[in-house]
Coordinates of C-alpha atoms and ligand atoms in Angstrom, one line a residue:
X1 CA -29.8 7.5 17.7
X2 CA -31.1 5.2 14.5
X3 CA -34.6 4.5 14.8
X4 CA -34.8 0.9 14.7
X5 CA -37.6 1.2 12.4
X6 CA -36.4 3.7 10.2
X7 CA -36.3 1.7 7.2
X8 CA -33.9 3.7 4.4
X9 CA -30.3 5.2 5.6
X10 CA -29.5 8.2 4.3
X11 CA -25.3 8.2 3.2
X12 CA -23.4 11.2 2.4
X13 CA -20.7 11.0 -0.6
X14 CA -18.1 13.0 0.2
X15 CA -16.1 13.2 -3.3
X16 CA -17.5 12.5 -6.6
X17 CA -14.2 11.4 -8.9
X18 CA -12.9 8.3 -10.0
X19 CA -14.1 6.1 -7.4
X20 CA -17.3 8.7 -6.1
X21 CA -18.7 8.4 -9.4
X22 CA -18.5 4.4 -9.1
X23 CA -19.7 4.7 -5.5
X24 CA -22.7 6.4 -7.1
X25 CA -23.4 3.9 -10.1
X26 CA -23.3 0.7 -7.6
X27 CA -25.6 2.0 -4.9
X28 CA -27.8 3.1 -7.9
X29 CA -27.7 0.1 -9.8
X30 CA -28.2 -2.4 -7.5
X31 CA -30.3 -0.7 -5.1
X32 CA -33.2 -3.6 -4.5
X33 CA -30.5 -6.0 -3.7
X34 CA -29.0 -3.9 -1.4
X35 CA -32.1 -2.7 0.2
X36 CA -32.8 -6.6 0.7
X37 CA -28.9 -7.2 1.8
X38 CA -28.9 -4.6 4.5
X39 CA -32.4 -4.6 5.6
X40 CA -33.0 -0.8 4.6
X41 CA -32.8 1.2 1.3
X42 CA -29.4 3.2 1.2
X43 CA -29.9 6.6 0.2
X44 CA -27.8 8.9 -1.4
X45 CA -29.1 12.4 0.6
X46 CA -26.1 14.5 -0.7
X47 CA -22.5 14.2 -2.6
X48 CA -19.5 16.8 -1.9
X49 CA -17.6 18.3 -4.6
X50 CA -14.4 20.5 -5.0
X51 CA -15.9 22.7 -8.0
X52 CA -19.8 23.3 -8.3
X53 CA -21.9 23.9 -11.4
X54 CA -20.3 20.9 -13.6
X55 CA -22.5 17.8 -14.9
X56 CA -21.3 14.5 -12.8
X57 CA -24.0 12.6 -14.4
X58 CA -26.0 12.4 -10.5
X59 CA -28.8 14.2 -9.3
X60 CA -27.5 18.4 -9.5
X61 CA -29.9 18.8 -6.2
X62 CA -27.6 16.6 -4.2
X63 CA -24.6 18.0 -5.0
X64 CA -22.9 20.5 -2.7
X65 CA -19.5 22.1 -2.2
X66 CA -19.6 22.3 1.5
X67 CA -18.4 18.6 2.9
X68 CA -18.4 19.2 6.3
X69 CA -21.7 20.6 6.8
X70 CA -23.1 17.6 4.7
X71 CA -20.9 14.9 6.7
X72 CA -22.1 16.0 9.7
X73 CA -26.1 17.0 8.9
X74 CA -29.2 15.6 11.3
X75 CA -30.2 13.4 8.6
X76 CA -27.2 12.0 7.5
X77 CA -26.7 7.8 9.1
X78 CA -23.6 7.0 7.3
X79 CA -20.8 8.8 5.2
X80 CA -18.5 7.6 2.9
X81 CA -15.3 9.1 2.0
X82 CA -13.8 9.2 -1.2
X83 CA -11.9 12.6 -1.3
X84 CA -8.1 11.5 -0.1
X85 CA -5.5 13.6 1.5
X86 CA -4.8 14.8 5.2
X87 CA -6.7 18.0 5.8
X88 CA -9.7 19.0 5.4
X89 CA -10.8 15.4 5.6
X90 CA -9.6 14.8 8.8
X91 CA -12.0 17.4 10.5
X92 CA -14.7 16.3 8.4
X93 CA -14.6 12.5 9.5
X94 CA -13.5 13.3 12.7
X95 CA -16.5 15.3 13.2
X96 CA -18.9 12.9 11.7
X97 CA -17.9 10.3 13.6
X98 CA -18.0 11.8 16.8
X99 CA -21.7 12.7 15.9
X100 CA -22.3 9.3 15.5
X101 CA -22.3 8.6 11.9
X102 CA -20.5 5.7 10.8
X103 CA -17.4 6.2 8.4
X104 CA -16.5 4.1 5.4
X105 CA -13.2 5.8 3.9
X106 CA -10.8 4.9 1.1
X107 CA -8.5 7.0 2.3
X108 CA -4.7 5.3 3.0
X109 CA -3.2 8.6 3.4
X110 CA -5.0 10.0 6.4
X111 CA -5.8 6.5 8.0
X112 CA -1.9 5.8 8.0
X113 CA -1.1 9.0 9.2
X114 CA -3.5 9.4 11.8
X115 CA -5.8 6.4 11.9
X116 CA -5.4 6.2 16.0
X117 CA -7.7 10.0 15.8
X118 CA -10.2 8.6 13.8
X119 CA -10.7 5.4 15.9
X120 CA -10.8 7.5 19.4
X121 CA -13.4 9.9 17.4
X122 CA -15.3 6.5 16.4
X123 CA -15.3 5.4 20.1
X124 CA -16.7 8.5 20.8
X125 CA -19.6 8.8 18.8
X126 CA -20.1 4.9 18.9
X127 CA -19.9 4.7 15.7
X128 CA -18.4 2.3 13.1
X129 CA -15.0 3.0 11.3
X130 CA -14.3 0.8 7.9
X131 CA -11.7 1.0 5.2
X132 CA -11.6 -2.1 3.4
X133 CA -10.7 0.0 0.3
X134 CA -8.1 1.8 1.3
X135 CA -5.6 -1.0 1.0
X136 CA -5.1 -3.1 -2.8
X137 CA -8.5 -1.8 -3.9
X138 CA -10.9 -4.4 -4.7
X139 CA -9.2 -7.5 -3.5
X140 CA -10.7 -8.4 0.5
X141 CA -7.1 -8.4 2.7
X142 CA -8.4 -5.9 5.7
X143 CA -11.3 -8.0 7.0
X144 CA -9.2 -11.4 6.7
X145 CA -6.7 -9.5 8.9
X146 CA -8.9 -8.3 11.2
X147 CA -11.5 -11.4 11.2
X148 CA -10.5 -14.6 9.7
X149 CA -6.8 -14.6 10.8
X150 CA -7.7 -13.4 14.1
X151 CA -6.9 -16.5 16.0
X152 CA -3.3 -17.3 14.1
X153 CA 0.1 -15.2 14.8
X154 CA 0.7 -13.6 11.4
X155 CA 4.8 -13.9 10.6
X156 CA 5.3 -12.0 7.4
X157 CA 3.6 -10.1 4.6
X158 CA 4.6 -9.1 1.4
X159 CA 2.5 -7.6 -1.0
X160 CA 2.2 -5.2 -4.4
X161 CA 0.2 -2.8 -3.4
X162 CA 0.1 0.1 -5.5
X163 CA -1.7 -0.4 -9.0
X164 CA 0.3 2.4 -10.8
X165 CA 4.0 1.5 -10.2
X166 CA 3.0 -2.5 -10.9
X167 CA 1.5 -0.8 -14.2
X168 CA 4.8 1.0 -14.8
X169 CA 7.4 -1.6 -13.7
X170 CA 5.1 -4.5 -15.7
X171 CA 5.2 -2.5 -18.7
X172 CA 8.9 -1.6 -18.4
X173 CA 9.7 -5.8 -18.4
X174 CA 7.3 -6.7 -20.8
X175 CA 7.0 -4.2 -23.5
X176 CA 10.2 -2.4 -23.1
X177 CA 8.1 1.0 -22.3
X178 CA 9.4 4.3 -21.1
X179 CA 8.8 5.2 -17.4
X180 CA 7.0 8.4 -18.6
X181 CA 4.8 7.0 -21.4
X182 CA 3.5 4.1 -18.5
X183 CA 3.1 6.5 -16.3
X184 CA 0.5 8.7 -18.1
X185 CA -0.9 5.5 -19.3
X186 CA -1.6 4.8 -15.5
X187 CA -2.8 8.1 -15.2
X188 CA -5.3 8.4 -17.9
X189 CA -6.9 4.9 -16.4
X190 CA -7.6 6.1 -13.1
X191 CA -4.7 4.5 -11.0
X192 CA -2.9 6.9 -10.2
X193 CA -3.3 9.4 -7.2
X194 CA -4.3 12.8 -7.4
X195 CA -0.3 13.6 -7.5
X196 CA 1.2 10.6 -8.8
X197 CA 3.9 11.2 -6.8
X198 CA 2.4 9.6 -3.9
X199 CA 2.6 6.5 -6.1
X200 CA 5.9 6.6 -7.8
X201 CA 7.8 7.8 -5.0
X202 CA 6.3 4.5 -2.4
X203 CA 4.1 7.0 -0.3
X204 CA 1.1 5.7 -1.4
X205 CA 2.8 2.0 -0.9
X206 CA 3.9 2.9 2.4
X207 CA 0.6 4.3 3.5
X208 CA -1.1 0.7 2.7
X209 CA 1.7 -1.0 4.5
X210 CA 1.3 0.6 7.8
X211 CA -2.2 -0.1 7.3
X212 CA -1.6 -4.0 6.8
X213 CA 1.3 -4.2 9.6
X214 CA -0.7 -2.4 12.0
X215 CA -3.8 -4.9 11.8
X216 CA -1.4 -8.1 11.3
X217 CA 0.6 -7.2 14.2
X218 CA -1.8 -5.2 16.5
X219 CA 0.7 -2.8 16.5
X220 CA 0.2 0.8 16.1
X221 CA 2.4 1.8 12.9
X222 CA 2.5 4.4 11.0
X223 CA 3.5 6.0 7.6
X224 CA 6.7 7.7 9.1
X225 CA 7.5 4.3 10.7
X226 CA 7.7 2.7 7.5
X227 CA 11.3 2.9 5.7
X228 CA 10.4 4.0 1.9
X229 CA 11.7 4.0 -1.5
X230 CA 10.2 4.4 -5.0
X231 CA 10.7 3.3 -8.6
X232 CA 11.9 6.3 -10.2
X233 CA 15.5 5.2 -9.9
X234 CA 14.7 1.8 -11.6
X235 CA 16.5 2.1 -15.0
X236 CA 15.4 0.2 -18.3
X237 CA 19.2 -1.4 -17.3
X238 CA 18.2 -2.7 -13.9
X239 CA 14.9 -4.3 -15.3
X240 CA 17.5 -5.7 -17.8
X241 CA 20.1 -7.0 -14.9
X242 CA 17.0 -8.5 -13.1
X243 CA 15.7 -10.9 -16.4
X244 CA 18.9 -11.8 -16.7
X245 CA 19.0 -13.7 -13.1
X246 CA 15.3 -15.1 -13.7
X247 CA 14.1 -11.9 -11.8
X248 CA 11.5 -9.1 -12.2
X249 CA 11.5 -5.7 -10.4
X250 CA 8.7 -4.7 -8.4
X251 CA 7.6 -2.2 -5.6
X252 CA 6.8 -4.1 -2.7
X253 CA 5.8 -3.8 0.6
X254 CA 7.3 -6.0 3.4
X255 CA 6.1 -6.4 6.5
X256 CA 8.1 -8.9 8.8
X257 CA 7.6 -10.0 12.9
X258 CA 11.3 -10.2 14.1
X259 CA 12.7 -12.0 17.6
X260 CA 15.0 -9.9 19.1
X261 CA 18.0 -11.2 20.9
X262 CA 15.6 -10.8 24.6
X263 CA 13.6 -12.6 23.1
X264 CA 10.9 -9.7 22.9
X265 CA 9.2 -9.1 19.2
X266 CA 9.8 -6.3 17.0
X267 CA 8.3 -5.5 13.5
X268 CA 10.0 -3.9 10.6
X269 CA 7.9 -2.6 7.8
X270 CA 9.8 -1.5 4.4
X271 CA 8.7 -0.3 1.2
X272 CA 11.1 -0.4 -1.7
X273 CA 12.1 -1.7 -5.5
X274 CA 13.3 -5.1 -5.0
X275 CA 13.9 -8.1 -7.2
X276 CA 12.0 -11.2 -7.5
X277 CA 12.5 -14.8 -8.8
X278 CA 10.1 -15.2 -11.8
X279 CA 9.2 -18.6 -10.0
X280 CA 7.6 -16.3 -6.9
X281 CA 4.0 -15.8 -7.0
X282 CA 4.2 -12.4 -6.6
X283 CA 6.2 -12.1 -10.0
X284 CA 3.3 -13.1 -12.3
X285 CA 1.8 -10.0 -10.6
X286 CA 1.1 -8.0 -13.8
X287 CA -1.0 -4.6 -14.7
X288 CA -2.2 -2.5 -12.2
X289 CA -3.5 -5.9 -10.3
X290 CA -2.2 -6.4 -6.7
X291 CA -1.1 -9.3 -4.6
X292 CA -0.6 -9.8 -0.8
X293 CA 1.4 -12.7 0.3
X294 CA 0.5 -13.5 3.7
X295 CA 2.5 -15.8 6.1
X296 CA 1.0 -16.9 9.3
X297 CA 2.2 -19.5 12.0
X298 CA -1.4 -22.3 11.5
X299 CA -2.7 -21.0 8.3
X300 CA 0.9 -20.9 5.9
X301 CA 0.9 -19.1 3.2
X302 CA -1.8 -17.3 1.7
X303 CA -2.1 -15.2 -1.0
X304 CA -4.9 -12.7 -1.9
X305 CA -4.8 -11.5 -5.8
X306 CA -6.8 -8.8 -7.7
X307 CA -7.5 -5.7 -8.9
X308 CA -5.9 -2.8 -6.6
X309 CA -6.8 0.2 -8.6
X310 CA -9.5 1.9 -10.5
X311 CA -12.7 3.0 -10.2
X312 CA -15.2 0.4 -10.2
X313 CA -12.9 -2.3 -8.0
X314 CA -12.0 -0.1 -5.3
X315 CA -16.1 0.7 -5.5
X316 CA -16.7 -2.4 -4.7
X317 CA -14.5 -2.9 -1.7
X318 CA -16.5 0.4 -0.4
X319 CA -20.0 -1.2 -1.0
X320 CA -18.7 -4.0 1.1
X321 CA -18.2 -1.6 3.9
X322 CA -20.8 0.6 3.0
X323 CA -23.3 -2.8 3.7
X324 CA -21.8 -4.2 6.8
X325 CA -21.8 -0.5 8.7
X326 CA -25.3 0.2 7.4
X327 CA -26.6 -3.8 8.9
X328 CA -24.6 -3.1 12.2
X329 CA -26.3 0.7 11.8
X330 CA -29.7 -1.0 12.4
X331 CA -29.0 -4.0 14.7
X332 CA -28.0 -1.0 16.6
X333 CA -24.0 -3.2 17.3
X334 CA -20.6 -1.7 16.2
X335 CA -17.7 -3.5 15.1
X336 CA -15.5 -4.7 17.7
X337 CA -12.7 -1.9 17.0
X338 CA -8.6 -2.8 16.3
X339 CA -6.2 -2.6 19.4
X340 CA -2.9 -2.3 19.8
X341 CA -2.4 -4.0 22.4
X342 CA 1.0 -5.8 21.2
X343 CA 2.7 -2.4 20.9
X344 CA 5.7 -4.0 18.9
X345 CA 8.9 -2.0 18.6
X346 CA 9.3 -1.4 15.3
X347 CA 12.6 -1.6 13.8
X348 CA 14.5 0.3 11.8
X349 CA 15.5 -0.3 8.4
X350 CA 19.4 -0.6 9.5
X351 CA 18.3 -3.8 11.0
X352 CA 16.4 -4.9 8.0
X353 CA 17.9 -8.4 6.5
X354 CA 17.8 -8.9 2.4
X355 CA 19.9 -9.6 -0.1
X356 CA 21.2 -7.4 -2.6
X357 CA 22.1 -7.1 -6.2
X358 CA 24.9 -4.5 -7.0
X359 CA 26.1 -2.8 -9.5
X360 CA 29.8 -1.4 -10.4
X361 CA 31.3 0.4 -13.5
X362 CA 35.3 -0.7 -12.9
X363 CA 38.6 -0.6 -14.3
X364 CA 38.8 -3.7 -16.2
X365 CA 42.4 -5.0 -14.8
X366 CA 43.9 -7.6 -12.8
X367 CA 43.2 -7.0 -9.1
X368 CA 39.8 -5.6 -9.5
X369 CA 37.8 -8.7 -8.0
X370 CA 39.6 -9.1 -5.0
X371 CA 39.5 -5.3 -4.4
X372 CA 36.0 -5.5 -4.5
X373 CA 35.7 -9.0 -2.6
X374 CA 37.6 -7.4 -0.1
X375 CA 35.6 -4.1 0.4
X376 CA 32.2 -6.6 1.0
X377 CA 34.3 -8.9 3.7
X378 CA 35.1 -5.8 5.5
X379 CA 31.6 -5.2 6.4
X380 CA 30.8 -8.8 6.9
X381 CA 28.6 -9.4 3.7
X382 CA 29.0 -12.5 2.4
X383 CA 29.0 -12.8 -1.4
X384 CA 26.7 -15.4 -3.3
X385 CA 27.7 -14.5 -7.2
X386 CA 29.4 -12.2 -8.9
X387 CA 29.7 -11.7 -12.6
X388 CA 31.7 -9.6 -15.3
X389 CA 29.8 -7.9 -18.0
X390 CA 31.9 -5.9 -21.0
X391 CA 35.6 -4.9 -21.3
X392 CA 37.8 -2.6 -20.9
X393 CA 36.0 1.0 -20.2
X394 CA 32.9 -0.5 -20.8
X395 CA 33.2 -3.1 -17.8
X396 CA 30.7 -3.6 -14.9
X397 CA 31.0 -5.9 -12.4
X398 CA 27.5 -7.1 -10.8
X399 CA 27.9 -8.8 -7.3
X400 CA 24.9 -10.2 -5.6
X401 CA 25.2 -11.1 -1.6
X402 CA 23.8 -13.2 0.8
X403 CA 21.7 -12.1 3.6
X404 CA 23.2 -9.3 5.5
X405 CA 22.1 -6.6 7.4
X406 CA 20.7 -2.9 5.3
X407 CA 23.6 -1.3 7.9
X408 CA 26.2 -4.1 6.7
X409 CA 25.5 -3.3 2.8
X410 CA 24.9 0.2 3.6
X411 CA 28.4 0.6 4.5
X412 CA 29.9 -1.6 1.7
X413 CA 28.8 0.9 -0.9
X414 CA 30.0 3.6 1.0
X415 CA 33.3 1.5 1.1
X416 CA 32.9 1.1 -2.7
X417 CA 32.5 4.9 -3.8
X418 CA 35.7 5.2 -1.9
X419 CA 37.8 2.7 -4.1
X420 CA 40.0 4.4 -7.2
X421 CA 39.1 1.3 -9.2
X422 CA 35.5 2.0 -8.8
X423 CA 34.5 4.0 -11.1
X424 CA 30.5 4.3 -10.5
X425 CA 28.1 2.1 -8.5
X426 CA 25.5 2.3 -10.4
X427 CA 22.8 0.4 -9.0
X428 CA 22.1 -1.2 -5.7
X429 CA 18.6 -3.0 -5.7
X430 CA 17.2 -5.5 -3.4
X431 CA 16.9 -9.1 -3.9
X432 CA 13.5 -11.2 -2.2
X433 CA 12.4 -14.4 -2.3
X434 CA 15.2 -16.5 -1.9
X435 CA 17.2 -18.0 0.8
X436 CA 16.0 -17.6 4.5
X437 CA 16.9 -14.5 6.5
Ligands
NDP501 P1 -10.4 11.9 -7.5 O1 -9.3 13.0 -7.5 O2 -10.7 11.3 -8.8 O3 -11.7 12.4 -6.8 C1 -11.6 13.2 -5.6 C2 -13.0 13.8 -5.4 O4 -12.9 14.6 -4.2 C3 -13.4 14.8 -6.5 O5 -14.8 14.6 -6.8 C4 -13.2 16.2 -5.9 O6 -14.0 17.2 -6.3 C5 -13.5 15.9 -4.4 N1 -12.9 16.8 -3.5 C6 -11.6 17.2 -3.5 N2 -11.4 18.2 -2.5 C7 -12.6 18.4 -2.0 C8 -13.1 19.3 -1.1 N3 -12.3 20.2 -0.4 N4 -14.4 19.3 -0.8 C9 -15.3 18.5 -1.4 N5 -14.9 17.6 -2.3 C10 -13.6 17.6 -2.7 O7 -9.8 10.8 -6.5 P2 -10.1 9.2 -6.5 O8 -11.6 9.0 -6.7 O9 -9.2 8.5 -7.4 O10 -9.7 8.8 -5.0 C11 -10.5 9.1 -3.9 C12 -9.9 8.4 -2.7 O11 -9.9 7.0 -2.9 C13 -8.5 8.8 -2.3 O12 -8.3 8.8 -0.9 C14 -7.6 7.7 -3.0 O13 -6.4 7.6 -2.4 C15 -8.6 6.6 -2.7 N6 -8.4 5.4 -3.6 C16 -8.4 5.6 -5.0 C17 -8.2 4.5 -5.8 C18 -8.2 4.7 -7.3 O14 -7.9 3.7 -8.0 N7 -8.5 5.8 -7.8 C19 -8.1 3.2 -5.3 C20 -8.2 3.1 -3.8 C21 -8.3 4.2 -3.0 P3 -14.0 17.7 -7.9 O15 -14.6 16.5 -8.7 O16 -14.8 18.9 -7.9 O17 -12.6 17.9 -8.2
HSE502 N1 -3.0 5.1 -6.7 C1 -3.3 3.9 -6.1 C2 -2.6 2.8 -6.8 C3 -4.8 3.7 -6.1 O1 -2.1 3.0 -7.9 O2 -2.6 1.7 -6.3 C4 -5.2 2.5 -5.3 O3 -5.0 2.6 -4.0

């Protein structure tokens, strides 16, 4: 138990990298306002490391390479969790918490795949759980969820939500850059995960957007329920085919509320490369920055913009926990925590409505058009435009379709590979943002 006196709390770091070191400088620097914000000093009693004996610029005393017997000391109020990853962080937080310390954690990974262990742990320990920075870094999209949109039915959200692919996929439509070169650029800034291919291959995306589906639809969803693709298919040619409809490419993560012909409510929640109209808001979306769209039944549309990635930004998202579990810490309250209480069936992606831009390297000669036509009617997928670019070998036909089902479209390509005037389908991207589903 707190003392209610007790007048400094004592917070272990667990991690000192990227955003640790941040972690550190911001409770450091702004200590007195903090100290006057909570109500108590926060203290930094000990930080856990990977590899000992190297200079982090902190206090070598505090330092230790044993996280769990730190997260889980006497003296320890409050930990914060900046390591990542599955295992061992798991244990350690699950351990902490059910010794009552409160958690603040910036970790998508494990709170996607296995937030419902952390939250019974928290209950246990009566302790607080927050994790404002585990989703689009710096910019505040958990605690609207969870607080301000509390009383409105949320519809839809869309959002960028990984700093690293926006980075690669901005840099590939403005400056004409190499997926590689970006890449290492995103690297060398911080954005980028530990294994960057968490980021490029939508794992990192997906982690965030069962994380944002499960709060906006009190819901329990979870990485493996989210359908996911990543950029590394996305050619210099697609970015190319995208400007030249008044689109951009980006990773995004869609998270829909569906009636289902009972009239019961499912959720789908998708990550993939999709094209947008330059005219979307999201499309101005540049950098390593991050949007979130959010559609809701009373409120509209909303839209929450900033930096998702980085050091310092996502810092400051875990200072904003790091505050509100230390003030309920000594008003002796804990947040009131998520439930799922909807428990949604979540769709799968075959069910998934879009439209679609495709792709075809054909025989340039008569009869080629209504082959293809006919191959997309077969399957019920209405073509919107369609358009010849080169001659002769060179020739590719690019179709893009109204609405139809991922199953539908799915199925059409198959149909396509099949046809003898088909030589290559070369891309099939998604199209967002237009017409109604
Ligand atoms: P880093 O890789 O830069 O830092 C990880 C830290 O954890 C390092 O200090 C490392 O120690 C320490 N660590 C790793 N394994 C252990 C272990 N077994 N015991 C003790 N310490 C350990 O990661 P980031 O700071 O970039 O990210 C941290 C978390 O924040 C991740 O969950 C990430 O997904 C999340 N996040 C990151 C953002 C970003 O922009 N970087 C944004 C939002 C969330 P050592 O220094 O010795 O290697
Ligand atoms: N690697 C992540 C990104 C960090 O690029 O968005 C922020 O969560």
């Amino acid at each position: 138990m707190t003392d209610p006196e007790k007048k400094t709390l004592r917070v272990a770091l667990l991690g000192c990298g990227t955003v640790g070191r941040e972690v550190v400088r911001l409770i450091e620097s702004q200590s007195d306002d903090l100290t006057a914000r909570v109500g108590a000093e926060l203290q930094i009693a000990g930080i856990a490391v990977r590899r000992g004996g190297r200079d982090r610029g902190v206090d070598p005393a505090l330092l230790t390479t044993d996280a769990h017997g730190l997260a889980v000391r006497d003296d320890i109020d409050l930990v914060v969790e900046v390591v990542g990853g599955i295992e061992p962080a798991r244990s350690w937080l699950v351990d902490a918490l059910k010794a009552g310390k409160s958690v603040v954690s910036a970790n998508k990974a494990l709170l996607a795949e296995d937030g419902a262990t952390l939250q019974e742990a928290a209950a246990a320990g009566g302790a607080d759980l927050y994790y404002e920075a585990a989703v689009a870094g710096a910019i505040p999209i958990l605690r609207p969820l969870r607080e301000s949109l509390h009383g409105d039915r949320i519809t839809r959200i869309t959002g960028i939500v990984n700093g690293t692919t926006n980075y690669i996929l901005s840099s590939m439509d403005s400056t004409g850059a190499g997926f590689n070169e970006a890449l290492d650029e995103a690297t060398e800034l911080g954005y980028a995960e530990a294994d960057p291919t968490a980021d490029v291959e939508g794992f990192d995306a997906a982690a965030k957007a069962a994380i944002l589906a499960s709060l906006a639809f009190h819901t329990r969803v979870t990485a493996a329920d989210v359908h996911r693709e990543g950029i590394t298919e996305v050619t210099a040619a697609d970015v190319a085919s995208a400007r030249a409809m008044g689109c951009t490419v980006k990773l995004l993560c869609i998270a829909e509320r569906h009636t289902d012909a009972d009239g019961g409510e499912s959720v789908s929640v998708r990550v993939h490369p999709a094209m947008l109209p330059r005219t979307h808001p999201l499309a101005s979306v540049g950098d390593a920055f991050n949007a979130v769209f959010v559609e809701a039944d009373a409120a509209g549309q909303l839209m929450f913009y900033g930096r998702g990635a980085g050091g310092a930004p996502t810092a400051s998202a875990v200072l904003g926990d790091l505050v509100a579990v230390a003030r309920n810490r000594l008003a002796g309250a804990r947040a009131t925590p998520e439930s799922p209480y909807a428990d949604l069936r979540i769709r799968p992606m075959a069910e998934a409505r879009t439209r679609y831009h495709i792709s075809l390297d054909v025989s340039d000669k008569a009869g080629v058009l209504a082959e293809v036509a006919a191959a997309f009617a077969r399957q019920d997928v209405s073509i919107s435009t369609v358009r010849q670019e080169g001659r002769g070998d060179d020739a590719t036909l690019v179709a893009v379709t109204h609405t139809a089902t991922d199953a539908a479209l799915a199925a059409t390509v198959e149909a396509l590979r099949e046809l003898p005037i088909v030589r290559n389908v070369v891309s099939v991207m998604r199209v967002e943002g237009g017409e109604s589903k």
